[in-house]
Amino acid sequence: MSDPAPTTIATIAAEVGVSVPTVSKVLNGRPDVAPETRARIEAALEKHQYRRRRGRGARGAELVDLVIHDLGTAWAVEIIKGVEVVAASERVGVVLSDLGGEHRPRQEWLDDVLTRRPLGVIFVQSSLDAPQHRQLATRSIPCVVVDTAGEPPLGVP
């Protein structure tokens, strides 16, 4: 028996009753999709466990986002140094975000990340809520929480 065909954005579009470009807009984090439509598309993407193929030429610079609750500690500096060392050894750039004492990033930050499409996001003493996690997951952007502020959403390591 052969494996089922992979889910495509055309499959998702047909199921939700929208155009392929609309699904593409959601996958690319574009803001010009109605919230209800975005939610239906994200639910279908999650249901089918859709994962975007990551072609070599399809991205810009290889980046990882490092999100820290508060940069004003020696501990935070050590985390940054460690991430930089490992990232540099893999020729990956680090985008640093200071939440200024907040524990969850704002939607504007998330919109920027969805546009940037990093290899992943590392949250330090911070976290994200379930809808934010879903937005990252439906765009195949993995994340991990280190020393979490509360319980991370289900499925976040």
XYZ file of N, CA and C in Angstrom:
471
model
N 0.844 -1.179 0.000
C 0.000 0.000 0.000
C 0.885 1.236 0.000
N 0.578 2.200 -0.825
C 1.399 3.400 -0.925
C 0.967 4.435 0.115
N 1.906 5.339 0.414
C 1.604 6.420 1.347
C 0.599 7.369 0.713
N -0.279 7.965 1.525
C -1.209 8.940 0.956
C -0.438 10.152 0.433
N -1.022 10.809 -0.548
C -0.385 11.997 -1.118
C -0.278 13.076 -0.046
N 0.819 13.837 -0.055
C 0.948 14.903 0.943
C -0.108 15.984 0.729
N -0.500 16.593 1.821
C -1.470 17.683 1.748
C -0.805 18.892 1.100
N -1.508 19.503 0.168
C -0.997 20.698 -0.506
C -1.836 21.904 -0.090
N -1.362 23.100 -0.433
C -2.168 24.275 -0.110
C -3.436 24.299 -0.949
N -3.411 23.650 -2.110
C -4.629 23.556 -2.924
C -5.669 22.699 -2.209
N -5.223 21.630 -1.554
C -6.127 20.770 -0.782
C -6.764 21.565 0.353
N -5.933 22.313 1.069
C -6.422 23.133 2.186
C -7.414 24.170 1.670
N -7.063 24.846 0.576
C -7.936 25.880 0.006
C -9.295 25.304 -0.366
N -9.296 24.141 -1.012
C -10.556 23.516 -1.421
C -11.397 23.145 -0.202
N -10.753 22.603 0.824
C -11.487 22.194 2.028
C -12.125 23.390 2.731
N -11.396 24.496 2.809
C -11.877 25.672 3.534
C -12.794 26.538 2.668
N -12.681 26.380 1.345
C -13.507 27.181 0.446
C -12.928 28.554 0.159
N -11.597 28.610 0.078
C -10.904 29.858 -0.239
C -9.948 29.603 -1.400
N -9.300 30.648 -1.851
C -8.341 30.501 -2.948
C -6.977 30.053 -2.420
N -6.173 29.489 -3.307
C -4.805 29.108 -2.961
C -4.006 30.331 -2.498
N -4.128 31.492 -3.173
C -3.394 32.661 -2.677
C -3.776 33.067 -1.246
N -5.021 32.841 -0.853
C -5.429 33.177 0.515
C -4.722 32.267 1.513
N -4.643 30.978 1.209
C -3.907 30.051 2.084
C -2.438 30.467 2.138
N -1.884 30.830 1.001
C -0.493 31.271 0.942
C -0.266 32.508 1.810
N -1.208 33.441 1.797
C -1.093 34.641 2.635
C -1.025 34.264 4.115
N -1.850 33.316 4.529
C -1.839 32.875 5.925
C -0.494 32.231 6.250
N -0.015 31.361 5.373
C 1.269 30.694 5.601
C 2.427 31.683 5.682
N 2.324 32.776 4.945
C 3.395 33.771 4.926
C 3.216 34.872 5.960
N 2.166 34.746 6.797
C 1.971 35.705 7.873
C 1.469 37.060 7.432
N 0.910 37.137 6.252
C 0.397 38.418 5.758
C -0.848 38.812 6.551
N -0.997 40.087 6.864
C -2.122 40.519 7.690
C -3.432 40.706 6.929
N -3.413 40.658 5.603
C -4.603 40.994 4.815
C -5.537 39.806 4.580
N -5.821 39.054 5.662
C -6.788 37.956 5.635
C -7.717 38.165 6.826
N -9.016 38.059 6.592
C -9.990 38.251 7.677
C -9.701 37.266 8.816
N -9.833 37.719 10.065
C -9.526 36.856 11.210
C -10.280 35.522 11.200
N -11.560 35.530 10.825
C -12.330 34.281 10.802
C -11.787 33.334 9.732
N -11.450 33.893 8.581
C -10.892 33.083 7.495
C -9.539 32.530 7.907
N -8.703 33.377 8.517
C -7.390 32.933 8.993
C -7.547 31.776 9.980
N -8.491 31.896 10.904
C -8.711 30.845 11.905
C -9.135 29.537 11.243
N -10.017 29.605 10.245
C -10.457 28.387 9.539
C -9.296 27.735 8.787
N -8.481 28.561 8.146
C -7.330 28.027 7.408
C -6.324 27.414 8.377
N -6.022 28.114 9.473
C -5.075 27.578 10.452
C -5.576 26.272 11.054
N -6.883 26.174 11.297
C -7.455 24.925 11.824
C -7.269 23.789 10.820
N -7.494 24.062 9.539
C -7.315 23.028 8.507
C -5.842 22.646 8.375
N -4.952 23.623 8.442
C -3.519 23.333 8.372
C -3.101 22.436 9.534
N -3.621 22.748 10.712
C -3.297 21.941 11.893
C -3.907 20.545 11.781
N -5.154 20.463 11.348
C -5.843 19.176 11.200
C -5.059 18.237 10.284
N -4.547 18.782 9.197
C -3.803 17.974 8.226
C -2.313 17.907 8.542
N -1.910 18.539 9.639
C -0.502 18.602 10.031
C 0.353 19.071 8.856
N -0.150 20.091 8.170
C 0.547 20.633 7.004
C 1.879 21.235 7.422
N 2.911 20.888 6.709
C 4.228 21.466 6.933
C 4.776 21.934 5.602
N 5.139 23.177 5.563
C 5.703 23.771 4.351
C 7.051 23.123 4.052
N 7.275 22.822 2.779
C 8.589 22.332 2.362
C 9.574 23.475 2.454
N 10.734 23.188 2.941
C 11.758 24.223 3.089
C 12.838 24.021 2.034
N 12.598 24.585 0.868
C 13.599 24.516 -0.188
C 14.767 25.428 0.131
N 15.948 25.062 -0.301
C 17.148 25.833 0.014
C 17.075 27.274 -0.465
N 16.587 27.490 -1.668
C 16.566 28.843 -2.200
C 15.342 29.641 -1.804
N 14.419 29.038 -1.081
C 13.142 29.682 -0.778
C 13.225 30.665 0.384
N 14.345 30.757 1.060
C 14.453 31.608 2.238
C 15.578 32.610 2.066
N 15.577 33.567 2.926
C 16.683 34.510 2.969
C 17.762 33.945 3.880
N 18.313 34.796 4.727
C 19.341 34.372 5.666
C 18.760 33.361 6.648
N 19.585 32.421 7.068
C 19.163 31.438 8.069
C 19.268 32.093 9.441
N 18.128 32.183 10.138
C 18.062 32.887 11.413
C 17.346 32.054 12.460
N 17.669 32.326 13.717
C 16.902 31.816 14.843
C 16.568 33.023 15.714
N 15.348 33.058 16.223
C 14.933 34.149 17.103
C 15.131 33.730 18.551
N 15.736 34.593 19.335
C 15.945 34.376 20.759
C 15.144 35.443 21.495
N 14.161 35.006 22.279
C 13.233 35.913 22.955
C 13.473 35.807 24.457
N 13.849 36.927 25.070
C 14.204 36.917 26.490
C 13.307 37.879 27.261
N 12.828 37.396 28.402
C 11.949 38.155 29.301
C 12.596 39.465 29.746
N 13.881 39.417 30.126
C 14.560 40.608 30.638
C 16.055 40.491 30.364
N 16.589 41.397 29.559
C 18.015 41.365 29.218
C 18.913 41.882 30.331
N 18.338 42.443 31.373
C 19.130 43.103 32.409
C 19.735 42.187 33.447
N 20.055 40.963 33.108
C 20.659 40.048 34.077
C 21.902 39.402 33.475
N 22.840 39.039 34.342
C 24.040 38.334 33.877
C 23.656 36.982 33.284
N 22.624 36.372 33.834
C 22.159 35.074 33.341
C 21.708 35.188 31.889
N 20.981 36.254 31.559
C 20.519 36.459 30.183
C 21.702 36.614 29.238
N 22.724 37.332 29.676
C 23.914 37.520 28.841
C 24.580 36.172 28.564
N 24.646 35.306 29.559
C 25.246 33.982 29.363
C 24.431 33.142 28.373
N 23.120 33.226 28.460
C 22.257 32.510 27.505
C 22.523 33.025 26.090
N 22.585 34.329 25.938
C 22.831 34.928 24.619
C 24.170 34.453 24.063
N 25.212 34.486 24.893
C 26.533 34.034 24.442
C 26.480 32.582 23.976
N 25.822 31.731 24.750
C 25.730 30.314 24.386
C 24.999 30.094 23.076
N 23.886 30.785 22.901
C 23.123 30.655 21.656
C 23.956 31.162 20.484
N 24.652 32.279 20.664
C 25.500 32.842 19.604
C 26.599 31.870 19.189
N 27.250 31.233 20.158
C 28.336 30.293 19.847
C 27.815 29.136 19.002
N 26.712 28.542 19.434
C 26.156 27.403 18.698
C 25.647 27.841 17.330
N 24.952 28.954 17.273
C 24.420 29.438 15.996
C 25.553 29.742 15.018
N 26.604 30.407 15.489
C 27.731 30.745 14.612
C 28.389 29.491 14.053
N 28.471 28.451 14.864
C 29.088 27.208 14.382
C 28.274 26.570 13.260
N 26.996 26.910 13.192
C 26.112 26.386 12.140
C 25.839 27.422 11.050
N 26.526 28.571 11.139
C 26.340 29.674 10.185
C 24.898 30.179 10.177
N 24.362 30.327 11.370
C 22.995 30.816 11.560
C 23.066 32.124 12.340
N 22.301 33.116 11.918
C 22.238 34.383 12.622
C 21.229 34.335 13.753
N 21.404 35.199 14.742
C 20.497 35.265 15.888
C 19.815 36.631 15.903
N 18.491 36.611 15.995
C 17.706 37.831 16.166
C 17.283 37.859 17.628
N 17.690 38.883 18.353
C 17.427 38.984 19.786
C 16.247 39.909 20.046
N 15.305 39.428 20.854
C 14.151 40.242 21.246
C 14.071 40.306 22.761
N 14.030 41.515 23.296
C 13.866 41.747 24.729
C 12.402 42.090 24.978
N 11.740 41.303 25.809
C 10.329 41.552 26.101
C 10.140 42.625 27.169
N 11.227 43.188 27.662
C 11.128 44.297 28.614
C 10.359 43.953 29.870
N 10.530 42.743 30.358
C 9.850 42.325 31.576
C 8.524 41.624 31.350
N 8.012 41.663 30.147
C 6.766 40.944 29.834
C 7.087 39.459 29.649
N 6.079 38.614 29.813
C 6.302 37.179 29.649
C 5.812 36.648 28.313
N 5.001 37.403 27.614
C 4.501 36.981 26.303
C 4.770 38.078 25.280
N 5.177 37.663 24.078
C 5.400 38.674 23.034
C 4.082 39.247 22.532
N 4.152 40.459 22.005
C 2.966 41.092 21.427
C 2.738 40.561 20.017
N 1.532 40.744 19.512
C 1.187 40.250 18.178
C 2.068 40.883 17.101
N 2.444 42.142 17.268
C 3.308 42.802 16.281
C 4.640 42.071 16.148
N 5.181 41.634 17.283
C 6.426 40.867 17.255
C 6.205 39.574 16.484
N 5.107 38.886 16.793
C 4.820 37.622 16.123
C 4.638 37.829 14.623
N 3.968 38.897 14.225
C 3.804 39.195 12.796
C 5.164 39.342 12.118
N 6.100 40.015 12.789
C 7.450 40.169 12.231
C 8.146 38.816 12.088
N 8.005 37.964 13.092
C 8.622 36.633 13.036
C 8.028 35.819 11.888
N 6.722 35.879 11.729
C 6.077 35.117 10.660
C 6.555 35.592 9.294
N 6.832 36.865 9.162
C 7.365 37.403 7.910
C 8.815 36.966 7.706
N 9.599 36.968 8.782
C 11.018 36.608 8.730
C 11.223 35.113 8.485
N 10.298 34.291 8.982
C 10.364 32.832 8.866
C 11.710 32.258 9.325
N 12.038 32.421 10.605
C 13.309 31.889 11.101
C 13.288 30.362 11.142
N 14.460 29.781 11.360
C 14.557 28.332 11.515
C 13.834 27.872 12.772
N 13.757 28.738 13.773
C 13.078 28.412 15.017
C 13.106 29.593 15.965
N 12.400 29.435 17.092
C 12.330 30.481 18.109
C 12.642 29.847 19.460
N 13.526 30.495 20.220
C 13.865 30.063 21.576
C 13.309 31.114 22.529
N 12.399 30.707 23.410
C 11.830 31.603 24.419
C 12.539 31.337 25.743
N 13.087 32.385 26.375
C 13.779 32.248 27.653
C 13.024 33.047 28.700
N 12.602 32.365 29.764
C 11.787 32.956 30.825
C 10.603 33.706 30.233
N 10.077 33.173 29.194
C 8.913 33.745 28.530
C 8.196 32.586 27.864
N 7.077 32.862 27.285
C 6.319 31.793 26.653
C 5.411 32.417 25.614
N 4.491 31.630 25.117
C 3.509 32.118 24.169
C 2.212 31.403 24.454
N 1.107 31.995 24.032
C -0.174 31.344 24.276
C -0.474 30.379 23.128
N -1.535 29.594 23.289
C -1.865 28.560 22.303
C -2.093 29.127 20.898
N -2.828 30.237 20.733
C -2.984 30.777 19.372
C -1.655 31.224 18.750
N -0.761 31.798 19.551
C 0.549 32.191 19.031
C 1.341 30.954 18.601
N 1.298 29.916 19.432
C 1.996 28.673 19.086
C 1.440 28.091 17.797
N 0.120 28.121 17.651
C -0.515 27.589 16.439
C -0.041 28.359 15.203
N 0.091 29.688 15.329
C 0.559 30.488 14.191
C 1.974 30.083 13.782
N 2.842 29.830 14.755
C 4.191 29.370 14.427
C 4.149 27.969 13.819
N 3.376 27.079 14.438
C 3.332 25.685 13.980
C 2.789 25.556 12.566
N 1.759 26.324 12.230
C 1.179 26.195 10.891
C 2.121 26.731 9.820
N 3.141 27.454 10.232
C 4.140 27.937 9.273
C 5.446 27.164 9.403
N 5.393 26.032 10.110
C 6.559 25.155 10.287
C 7.733 25.872 10.942
N 7.435 26.732 11.913
C 8.481 27.414 12.676
C 8.496 26.782 14.068
N 9.470 25.906 14.340
C 9.501 25.255 15.653
C 9.912 26.232 16.745
N 9.497 25.920 17.971
C 9.900 26.754 19.100
C 10.162 25.873 20.309
N 10.937 26.417 21.228
C 11.245 25.742 22.476
C 11.228 26.801 23.575
N 10.822 26.389 24.774
C 10.768 27.296 25.918
C 11.805 26.842 26.938
N 12.668 27.772 27.367
C 13.699 27.501 28.362
C 13.332 28.262 29.626
N 13.256 27.546 30.752
C 12.912 28.177 32.033
C 11.630 28.983 31.873
N 10.575 28.269 31.557
C 9.297 28.873 31.192
C 8.687 29.747 32.278
N 7.948 30.731 31.820
C 7.140 31.567 32.706
C 5.748 30.952 32.701
N 5.481 30.023 33.598
C 4.200 29.319 33.593
C 4.278 28.087 32.710
N 3.140 27.524 32.406
C 3.078 26.322 31.582
C 3.015 26.690 30.107
N 3.900 26.114 29.292
C 3.816 26.382 27.851
C 2.622 25.648 27.257
N 2.161 26.071 26.073
C 1.055 25.366 25.426
C 1.421 23.908 25.167
N 0.425 23.064 25.105
C 0.619 21.651 24.822
C 1.422 21.491 23.538
N 2.430 20.643 23.564
C 3.232 20.386 22.379
C 4.467 21.255 22.249
N 4.672 22.200 23.177
C 5.859 23.059 23.123
C 6.901 22.485 24.072
N 8.060 22.087 23.542
C 9.106 21.525 24.421
C 9.781 22.596 25.261
